[in-house]
């Protein structure tokens, strides 16, 4: 398996270099803004395998395991190395978590709830830019820094380069010999590597692993997060290869480069015009077209919807999305997981049966 | 070599089955036992029994399916129960359609295409409601033999609705009904209805493509079949050996593999 430093290692290294760290909950936020303040955003997607008795006092059992785990992680000291906590309002559960942190749990770190626009209109960009200005002031108060527009722009350009590297990695999926799991381990370093390290790491991987990808029937995965990551090994063992994804933590955040001189508008525009995402209010039509486009580009034979149990935004669109795909001749399967459960036999059987259908 | 050309083994959560097919794919030998936790030993025993009754099995391909398929080290290949059930039923009934398979601990609905291929499927594999376990649990509580439950349910004109779909809650609901003097038969009827509604909801989730077919251990229960017909408005057909369709399909896949190798 490919050697990749973990979050803790990167966090410690960054702090040793005099930087500060923000723990950021899913899904969208302006990385570049944090970096301009010398703060490294490290994303928290769960993590899986937590003991949710630590979160059960605050959250109902039907709140997704992602949010349960974030709270359990915080309460068991998992975020101790972070100086700030950012909670974007991606869904009701995350908004609930944001309020809980601010009003009841009151962790030692300051918490910033980041509100999201729900659309792609110019006023959505303006709304988001306004949120970023508030975040700028908040970080400014806490760090004593006030990065100039030039510094912000420099940071923006670096993150745009990192997003371009991520897009290139996806484009070259069928030209690198990485296993399905290793490919996603590399993709997911975008969640915690500083952008400059991510760019050089991706370049190195593309270079070192150029060659034929593992054999298999091509599929696309959609959902929030591919956890437990063993599922990716299983897909490969069962004769499949993931050639593209629409995971909220991965492919749904390959943001385009922006333009224009106003750094706040540019940061906001990039996210608002990223791949369609239900948590940002994009319509099912846009998501469907996006998925069909991915299918055409990658030659995928089917889609695996791999969702987190009780994830309302994802589940809301799902029946209609699967119906549309079916009508377009694209078979799909739906697997629901709790990120605290080990990979179950039932999940493997569902995916295995689906791949048998495609083969 | 004897008359067996390929072998299919289905290690389910409640029962383990083995099937032998001849060169033409006809089911010529079968055997079933409650599933044993030591799968490998049980499969060894199955294979010895098959040899005793049919002659040596060296070189005969074996395909394993079912919940415990990965533990069958004697198998040359492992295939999911979805694909195997579809193939077995298609071969026995000679047509596609929608198959409902209700097993001891899971149930599945498979839409089978005109050539026996799986078009779509849904599984209930995490919750005992909608599976044989739902009936088994309550049979014990009502002191009724499992294989008499269906007849008893059908003997009642009256039906008491069971509102809980969860096995554990349904059991508490039943206890409270008994405490209120409700007769066993109407409770049984309501219980069967509850299971069937759950299964039919799965059928609706994939979209019913007629004809409707039924397999799995629970189909021996006449009330299940009747109520599925009532709830879907479709006549139900059943293969000759409904409990063996997974193993049969596995044997057919083994046979197909053998033909390809020999070709
Ligand atoms: S998994 Fe779904 S419900 Fe949970 S935090 Fe993510 S978007 Fe929200």
XYZ file of C-alpha atoms and ligand atoms in Angstrom:
630
model
C 0.000 0.000 0.000
C 1.173 3.520 -0.837
C 2.854 5.369 2.094
C 0.857 8.502 2.861
C 1.200 10.682 5.964
C -1.988 10.908 8.005
C -3.855 13.915 9.344
C -2.114 13.893 12.698
C 1.328 13.908 11.152
C 0.493 16.770 8.782
C -1.176 18.702 11.591
C 1.836 18.371 13.896
C 4.263 19.293 11.138
C 2.269 22.377 10.249
C 2.065 23.494 13.842
C 5.780 22.889 14.373
C 6.358 25.278 11.470
C 4.463 27.959 13.403
C 1.102 27.536 11.662
C -2.322 27.066 13.187
C -4.953 24.503 12.342
C -8.703 24.691 11.742
C -10.839 21.561 12.034
C -13.402 21.891 9.233
C -16.615 19.881 8.996
C -18.090 18.961 5.586
C -18.522 20.035 2.833
C -17.661 23.405 1.207
C -15.484 26.192 2.596
C -12.767 28.519 1.262
C -9.433 26.758 1.901
C -7.555 29.714 0.473
C -8.937 32.123 3.044
C -7.571 30.022 5.902
C -4.186 29.620 4.275
C -3.870 33.375 3.841
C -4.067 33.588 7.649
C -1.394 30.908 8.080
C -4.058 28.416 9.118
C -4.213 24.894 7.670
C -7.771 23.587 7.285
C -7.946 19.896 8.142
C -11.266 18.299 7.281
C -13.174 16.046 9.636
C -15.281 13.396 7.866
C -16.474 11.445 10.876
C -13.958 9.890 11.418
C -15.328 6.351 11.173
C -15.279 3.841 13.995
C -16.155 6.173 16.897
C -17.945 5.257 20.098
C -21.129 7.279 19.735
C -22.065 6.965 23.382
C -20.126 10.251 23.623
C -22.501 12.018 21.249
C -25.735 10.250 22.179
C -26.567 12.704 24.952
C -26.811 15.532 22.402
C -28.005 13.908 19.201
C -30.951 11.736 18.311
C -30.230 8.190 17.084
C -31.547 9.083 13.639
C -28.920 11.758 13.053
C -26.295 10.450 10.598
C -23.220 8.680 11.919
C -21.043 11.375 10.322
C -22.358 14.068 12.669
C -22.477 11.698 15.652
C -18.846 10.882 15.084
C -17.719 14.474 14.687
C -19.169 15.270 18.084
C -17.847 12.066 19.665
C -14.426 12.822 18.163
C -14.448 16.309 19.606
C -15.583 15.122 23.035
C -12.887 12.465 23.191
C -10.108 14.891 22.408
C -9.780 14.190 18.685
C -9.843 17.896 17.830
C -7.497 18.991 20.582
C -4.798 19.859 18.082
C -7.116 22.313 16.282
C -7.183 26.024 17.089
C -10.547 26.707 15.429
C -13.621 24.741 14.424
C -15.621 25.558 11.306
C -19.078 24.086 10.730
C -20.506 24.779 7.275
C -24.266 24.558 7.072
C -24.341 21.709 4.557
C -27.456 20.066 5.970
C -29.800 20.273 8.933
C -27.706 17.818 10.926
C -24.577 19.912 10.494
C -26.446 23.077 11.281
C -27.690 21.344 14.431
C -24.124 20.401 15.284
C -23.007 23.995 14.773
C -25.664 25.278 17.177
C -24.880 22.566 19.703
C -21.226 23.481 19.709
C -21.888 27.181 20.081
C -24.704 26.955 22.645
C -24.126 23.822 24.714
C -20.925 21.899 24.172
C -18.744 25.019 24.044
C -15.431 23.446 23.085
C -12.248 25.321 24.014
C -11.763 26.318 20.355
C -13.794 29.167 18.854
C -16.503 27.861 16.482
C -17.607 29.521 13.235
C -20.878 28.351 11.646
C -20.557 29.033 7.916
C -23.817 29.617 6.066
C -24.189 28.322 2.529
C -26.014 29.765 -0.460
C -28.585 27.540 -2.123
C -28.097 28.103 -5.810
C -25.812 29.419 -8.533
C -27.223 32.877 -9.095
C -25.048 36.021 -8.855
C -26.764 36.812 -5.549
C -25.682 33.378 -4.236
C -22.085 34.249 -5.061
C -22.517 37.621 -3.344
C -24.110 35.991 -0.282
C -21.247 33.516 0.036
C -18.649 36.234 -0.485
C -20.299 38.144 2.346
C -20.019 35.051 4.584
C -16.331 34.870 3.706
C -15.856 38.528 4.648
C -17.359 37.710 8.063
C -15.043 34.710 8.325
C -12.126 36.998 7.398
C -12.995 39.377 10.232
C -13.437 36.492 12.649
C -10.040 35.006 11.774
C -8.527 38.454 11.882
C -9.730 39.009 15.434
C -8.392 35.640 16.524
C -5.029 35.731 14.768
C -4.291 39.446 14.767
C -3.527 39.255 11.034
C -5.133 41.100 8.125
C -3.942 39.537 4.865
C -3.977 41.965 1.960
C -5.891 41.372 -1.277
C -2.573 40.405 -2.895
C -1.922 37.817 -0.200
C -5.441 36.492 -0.550
C -5.016 36.279 -4.313
C -1.727 34.412 -3.942
C -3.443 31.889 -1.718
C -6.355 31.588 -4.143
C -4.006 30.861 -7.043
C -2.287 28.138 -5.018
C -5.594 26.426 -4.213
C -6.653 26.739 -7.837
C -3.456 24.937 -8.807
C -4.257 22.202 -6.301
C -7.770 21.807 -7.704
C -6.295 21.603 -11.192
C -3.940 18.860 -9.990
C -6.910 17.005 -8.518
C -8.806 17.305 -11.799
C -5.757 15.995 -13.668
C -5.485 13.037 -11.305
C -9.125 12.152 -12.041
C -8.554 12.535 -15.777
C -5.633 10.142 -15.567
C -7.411 7.471 -13.505
C -7.195 5.043 -16.383
C -3.520 5.802 -16.907
C -2.193 5.123 -13.406
C -1.656 1.706 -11.906
C -2.884 2.613 -8.403
C -5.344 0.227 -6.767
C -8.844 1.613 -6.299
C -8.211 2.213 -2.624
C -4.825 3.856 -3.083
C -6.253 6.123 -5.747
C -8.822 7.384 -3.259
C -6.258 7.648 -0.492
C -4.355 10.025 -2.759
C -7.503 11.973 -3.689
C -8.383 12.325 -0.039
C -5.089 13.941 0.896
C -6.697 17.093 -0.529
C -8.691 17.072 2.722
C -5.645 17.824 4.856
C -2.444 18.369 2.859
C -1.381 21.976 2.344
C -2.160 22.792 -1.314
C 1.511 23.125 -2.311
C 2.309 19.668 -0.879
C -0.766 18.201 -2.510
C 0.311 19.485 -5.941
C 3.798 18.002 -5.706
C 2.481 14.751 -4.205
C -0.009 14.277 -7.047
C 2.647 15.027 -9.664
C 4.942 12.436 -8.076
C 2.173 9.814 -7.922
C 1.214 10.379 -11.560
C 4.841 9.978 -12.513
C 5.664 6.956 -10.387
C 2.488 5.045 -11.061
C 1.965 5.698 -14.704
C 0.835 2.453 -16.262
C -2.239 0.322 -16.627
C -4.933 0.619 -13.977
C -6.307 -2.528 -12.350
C -8.648 -4.467 -14.621
C -12.340 -4.380 -13.929
C -15.800 -3.353 -14.941
C -15.882 0.459 -14.721
C -18.279 1.995 -12.214
C -18.923 5.427 -10.740
C -19.629 5.896 -7.041
C -21.764 8.594 -5.498
C -22.413 9.492 -1.881
C -20.741 11.367 0.935
C -17.625 9.409 1.776
C -16.157 6.007 0.795
C -15.934 4.637 4.332
C -14.941 2.117 5.461
C -12.313 2.364 2.733
C -12.073 -1.450 2.564
C -15.153 -1.186 0.381
C -12.849 0.018 -2.390
C -10.662 -3.089 -2.018
C -13.772 -5.243 -2.154
C -15.002 -3.569 -5.321
C -11.667 -4.347 -6.939
C -11.672 -7.942 -5.610
C -15.162 -8.412 -6.971
C -14.056 -7.364 -10.431
C -14.867 -3.653 -10.481
C -12.872 -0.450 -10.832
C -14.086 2.959 -9.740
C -13.414 5.259 -12.693
C -15.082 8.343 -11.305
C -17.021 9.557 -8.337
C -19.491 12.050 -7.070
C -18.504 11.761 -3.427
C -19.077 14.911 -1.408
C -15.590 14.494 0.059
C -13.872 13.895 -3.299
C -15.160 14.519 -6.830
C -17.859 16.948 -5.803
C -15.175 19.440 -4.836
C -13.094 19.705 -7.959
C -13.728 23.444 -8.121
C -13.039 25.412 -11.282
C -10.525 28.253 -11.277
C -12.124 31.648 -10.817
C -11.473 34.998 -12.386
C -11.716 38.619 -11.341
C -9.907 40.868 -8.907
C -12.162 40.696 -5.846
C -10.741 37.812 -3.824
C -13.971 37.196 -1.882
C -16.108 37.044 -5.009
C -13.564 34.806 -6.690
C -13.452 32.349 -3.758
C -17.249 32.282 -3.589
C -17.674 31.902 -7.341
C -15.373 28.878 -7.438
C -17.379 26.945 -4.881
C -20.789 28.009 -6.154
C -19.790 26.843 -9.656
C -18.307 23.540 -8.553
C -19.806 20.192 -9.537
C -23.532 20.005 -8.701
C -24.275 19.238 -5.086
C -27.605 18.777 -3.407
C -26.349 20.386 -0.194
C -25.709 23.594 -2.157
C -29.223 23.507 -3.556
C -28.448 22.231 -7.051
C -31.377 20.674 -8.863
C -31.667 16.994 -9.575
C -31.598 17.782 -13.314
C -28.143 19.328 -12.925
C -26.886 16.406 -10.882
C -28.301 13.926 -13.371
C -26.648 15.665 -16.314
C -23.387 15.804 -14.412
C -23.516 12.070 -13.655
C -24.443 11.212 -17.232
C -21.544 13.312 -18.408
C -19.223 11.364 -16.108
C -20.647 8.084 -17.395
C -19.980 9.136 -20.983
C -16.469 10.392 -20.275
C -15.369 7.351 -18.287
C -17.317 4.621 -20.092
C -18.775 3.516 -16.738
C -21.176 0.587 -16.920
C -23.097 1.465 -13.754
C -23.392 3.587 -10.618
C -23.009 2.619 -7.001
C -24.863 4.958 -4.643
C -23.014 4.522 -1.391
C -24.806 6.654 1.160
C -24.563 7.294 4.863
C -27.637 6.117 6.733
C -29.996 8.988 7.639
C -28.241 11.384 5.263
C -31.335 13.305 4.321
C -29.926 15.448 1.474
C -28.511 12.444 -0.354
C -31.478 10.175 0.223
C -34.002 12.799 -0.826
C -33.002 12.744 -4.505
C -32.046 9.124 -4.710
C -35.199 7.314 -5.941
C -35.759 9.888 -8.654
C -32.095 9.894 -9.628
C -32.009 6.097 -9.927
C -35.187 6.164 -11.989
C -33.675 8.709 -14.376
C -30.498 6.690 -14.725
C -32.480 3.506 -15.321
C -34.442 5.231 -18.078
C -31.126 6.326 -19.578
C -29.944 2.697 -19.535
C -27.524 3.108 -16.616
C -28.020 0.450 -13.948
C -27.421 1.434 -10.347
C -27.407 -0.035 -6.881
C -27.920 1.616 -3.531
C -25.964 0.662 -0.442
C -26.458 2.408 2.884
C -23.809 2.346 5.575
C -23.195 3.536 9.083
C -19.582 4.691 9.163
C -19.101 3.010 12.531
C -19.930 -0.450 11.246
C -17.277 -2.644 9.741
C -17.831 -3.469 6.091
C -20.732 -5.915 6.209
C -21.293 -9.106 4.325
C -24.587 -7.635 3.111
C -22.842 -4.637 1.578
C -20.364 -6.901 -0.183
C -23.176 -9.108 -1.493
C -25.101 -6.137 -2.859
C -22.092 -4.718 -4.622
C -20.985 -8.173 -5.765
C -24.412 -8.956 -7.217
C -24.461 -5.592 -8.953
C -21.054 -6.153 -10.518
C -22.179 -9.617 -11.642
C -25.079 -7.897 -13.402
C -22.648 -5.546 -15.159
C -20.121 -8.222 -16.075
C -17.544 -40.580 -13.347
C -21.147 -40.641 -12.147
C -24.119 -38.762 -13.456
C -23.209 -35.493 -11.728
C -21.445 -32.945 -13.917
C -21.459 -29.840 -11.709
C -22.181 -28.991 -8.102
C -23.763 -25.958 -6.452
C -23.609 -25.244 -2.742
C -25.735 -22.596 -1.056
C -24.683 -21.791 2.489
C -27.554 -19.697 3.784
C -28.019 -18.201 7.231
C -30.548 -20.862 8.288
C -29.965 -23.823 5.978
C -27.179 -25.193 3.790
C -28.051 -26.904 0.511
C -26.178 -28.825 -2.113
C -27.317 -29.650 -5.613
C -25.828 -31.836 -8.352
C -26.768 -31.339 -11.991
C -26.201 -33.623 -14.953
C -24.585 -32.742 -18.250
C -27.830 -31.212 -19.486
C -28.239 -29.043 -16.394
C -31.052 -31.103 -14.876
C -31.206 -31.133 -11.082
C -30.464 -34.797 -10.294
C -29.404 -34.748 -6.660
C -30.073 -32.443 -3.717
C -29.639 -32.339 0.013
C -30.434 -29.808 2.771
C -29.500 -29.418 6.434
C -29.711 -26.630 9.004
C -26.659 -24.395 8.541
C -23.721 -25.372 10.725
C -21.361 -22.739 12.109
C -18.347 -24.791 10.889
C -19.096 -24.347 7.237
C -16.066 -26.152 5.853
C -16.777 -29.312 7.848
C -20.403 -29.283 6.814
C -19.496 -28.881 3.162
C -16.990 -31.738 3.451
C -19.760 -33.906 4.833
C -22.092 -32.823 2.012
C -19.510 -33.753 -0.587
C -18.841 -37.156 0.985
C -22.562 -37.858 0.986
C -22.792 -36.820 -2.634
C -19.877 -39.136 -3.493
C -21.385 -42.067 -1.598
C -24.617 -41.727 -3.516
C -23.318 -40.671 -6.927
C -19.720 -41.732 -7.344
C -16.438 -39.794 -7.277
C -16.461 -36.051 -7.689
C -12.827 -35.385 -8.621
C -12.583 -32.688 -11.240
C -16.249 -31.734 -10.972
C -16.586 -27.938 -10.721
C -18.192 -26.518 -7.593
C -19.695 -23.055 -7.264
C -20.639 -21.713 -3.839
C -23.246 -19.088 -3.078
C -25.157 -17.702 -0.117
C -24.200 -15.923 3.045
C -21.323 -18.313 3.816
C -19.998 -18.691 0.262
C -16.577 -17.296 1.028
C -16.028 -20.006 3.630
C -16.518 -22.791 1.100
C -12.878 -23.436 0.238
C -13.804 -26.476 -1.805
C -15.521 -24.212 -4.359
C -13.848 -23.268 -7.620
C -15.842 -20.050 -7.763
C -18.091 -17.935 -5.563
C -21.121 -16.123 -6.901
C -23.726 -14.049 -5.063
C -27.093 -15.545 -4.245
C -28.828 -12.919 -6.402
C -27.300 -14.180 -9.638
C -27.687 -17.832 -8.585
C -31.353 -17.571 -7.599
C -32.172 -15.795 -10.827
C -30.488 -18.483 -12.921
C -31.957 -21.403 -10.969
C -35.501 -20.104 -11.135
C -35.180 -19.091 -14.768
C -34.024 -22.582 -15.695
C -36.805 -24.288 -13.706
C -39.679 -22.054 -14.774
C -38.408 -21.146 -18.221
C -39.192 -17.417 -18.075
C -38.153 -14.139 -16.513
C -40.314 -11.922 -14.303
C -40.094 -10.894 -10.667
C -38.809 -13.375 -8.122
C -39.505 -13.026 -4.417
C -37.212 -15.164 -2.309
C -38.017 -15.264 1.381
C -35.330 -16.973 3.380
C -34.853 -17.584 7.080
C -32.937 -14.385 7.718
C -33.139 -12.354 4.583
C -35.453 -11.753 1.696
C -34.816 -10.508 -1.793
C -36.711 -9.408 -4.850
C -35.035 -9.992 -8.193
C -36.250 -8.787 -11.571
C -35.142 -11.435 -14.070
C -34.772 -10.552 -17.739
C -35.844 -12.653 -20.726
C -32.543 -14.563 -20.825
C -32.285 -15.224 -17.109
C -30.123 -12.165 -16.411
C -30.590 -10.014 -13.300
C -32.139 -6.695 -14.296
C -32.589 -5.212 -10.827
C -32.813 -6.381 -7.253
C -33.614 -5.324 -3.706
C -32.568 -7.028 -0.515
C -33.714 -6.941 3.042
C -30.766 -8.365 4.840
C -30.301 -6.376 7.984
C -33.682 -6.537 9.623
C -35.580 -9.673 10.618
C -38.920 -8.144 9.632
C -39.863 -9.402 6.177
C -37.971 -12.670 6.661
C -38.726 -16.131 8.004
C -37.263 -15.084 11.321
C -40.241 -12.781 11.854
C -42.604 -15.780 11.801
C -40.243 -18.061 13.681
C -39.930 -15.653 16.596
C -43.640 -15.281 17.044
C -44.425 -18.980 16.438
C -42.481 -19.745 19.585
C -44.260 -17.031 21.521
C -47.707 -18.289 20.398
C -46.770 -21.952 20.948
C -47.636 -22.826 17.369
C -45.582 -25.170 15.197
C -43.831 -23.263 12.433
C -45.161 -25.487 9.642
C -48.745 -25.122 10.904
C -48.707 -21.346 11.129
C -49.831 -20.716 7.565
C -52.823 -23.057 7.701
C -53.912 -21.664 11.044
C -53.675 -18.112 9.716
C -55.776 -19.005 6.682
C -58.387 -20.722 8.849
C -59.347 -17.394 10.363
C -61.916 -15.049 8.837
C -60.863 -12.339 11.205
C -57.524 -10.529 10.969
C -55.931 -8.410 13.661
C -53.584 -5.795 12.258
C -50.060 -5.859 13.656
C -48.788 -2.314 13.496
C -45.137 -2.996 14.331
C -42.912 -4.003 11.455
C -40.046 -4.640 13.842
C -39.811 -8.254 15.040
C -39.089 -7.280 18.607
C -41.918 -4.754 18.840
C -44.323 -7.105 17.051
C -43.632 -9.684 19.728
C -44.516 -7.224 22.489
C -47.635 -6.217 20.569
C -48.695 -9.852 20.331
C -48.112 -10.443 24.020
C -50.385 -7.561 24.836
C -53.053 -8.869 22.431
C -52.984 -12.275 24.077
C -53.285 -10.599 27.448
C -56.428 -8.899 26.115
C -57.904 -12.262 25.114
C -57.450 -12.003 21.318
C -57.482 -15.470 19.634
C -54.293 -16.842 18.146
C -55.554 -17.365 14.566
C -56.466 -13.720 13.795
C -53.139 -12.656 15.289
C -51.371 -15.111 13.002
C -53.227 -13.782 10.018
C -52.222 -10.222 10.876
C -48.660 -11.340 11.404
C -48.430 -12.922 7.968
C -49.976 -9.815 6.445
C -47.351 -7.667 8.099
C -44.511 -9.777 6.679
C -46.055 -9.846 3.217
C -46.604 -6.086 3.155
C -42.961 -5.587 3.923
C -41.912 -7.892 1.102
C -44.378 -6.301 -1.325
C -42.924 -2.888 -0.496
C -39.592 -4.237 -1.752
C -41.303 -5.471 -4.931
C -42.659 -1.975 -5.473
C -39.225 -0.461 -4.939
C -37.811 -2.354 -7.935
C -41.067 -2.299 -9.961
C -43.054 -5.459 -10.532
C -42.428 -7.116 -13.888
C -44.907 -10.030 -14.228
C -45.085 -12.973 -13.832
C -44.465 -13.132 -10.117
C -42.424 -16.064 -8.822
C -41.706 -17.263 -5.325
C -38.831 -19.231 -3.808
C -37.057 -19.775 -0.486
C -37.861 -21.797 2.616
C -40.814 -19.665 3.681
C -42.848 -20.409 0.542
C -43.877 -23.730 2.086
C -46.191 -21.565 4.147
C -49.501 -21.362 2.173
C -50.615 -18.088 3.792
C -47.578 -16.244 2.476
C -48.270 -17.251 -1.091
C -51.978 -16.412 -0.855
C -51.359 -13.020 0.711
C -48.676 -12.085 -1.807
C -51.263 -12.772 -4.515
C -53.824 -10.658 -2.670
C -51.437 -7.767 -2.132
C -50.009 -7.673 -5.649
C -53.057 -8.824 -7.611
C -50.726 -11.229 -9.449
C -50.832 -15.017 -9.658
C -47.706 -16.517 -8.160
C -45.775 -19.428 -9.651
C -43.256 -21.550 -7.822
C -40.388 -23.751 -8.975
C -40.459 -27.429 -8.089
C -37.725 -27.138 -5.472
C -38.136 -23.616 -4.087
C -35.538 -23.993 -1.354
C -32.814 -25.147 -3.727
C -32.844 -22.388 -6.320
C -29.647 -20.712 -5.087
C -27.702 -23.985 -5.072
C -29.225 -24.969 -8.400
C -28.217 -21.692 -10.016
C -24.715 -22.124 -8.578
C -24.507 -25.602 -10.121
C -25.650 -24.206 -13.473
C -22.900 -21.580 -13.334
C -20.382 -24.324 -12.539
C -21.653 -26.309 -15.515
C -21.412 -23.292 -17.791
C -17.818 -22.740 -16.683
C -17.007 -26.372 -17.379
C -18.476 -26.176 -20.860
C -16.443 -23.047 -21.587
C -13.243 -24.737 -20.408
C -13.960 -27.825 -22.484
C -14.916 -25.876 -25.589
S -23.793 12.538 5.910
Fe -25.481 13.748 5.040
S -26.762 14.290 6.811
Fe -24.729 13.656 7.578
S -23.524 15.507 7.725
Fe -23.129 14.679 5.700
S -24.624 15.713 4.357
Fe -25.316 15.994 6.479
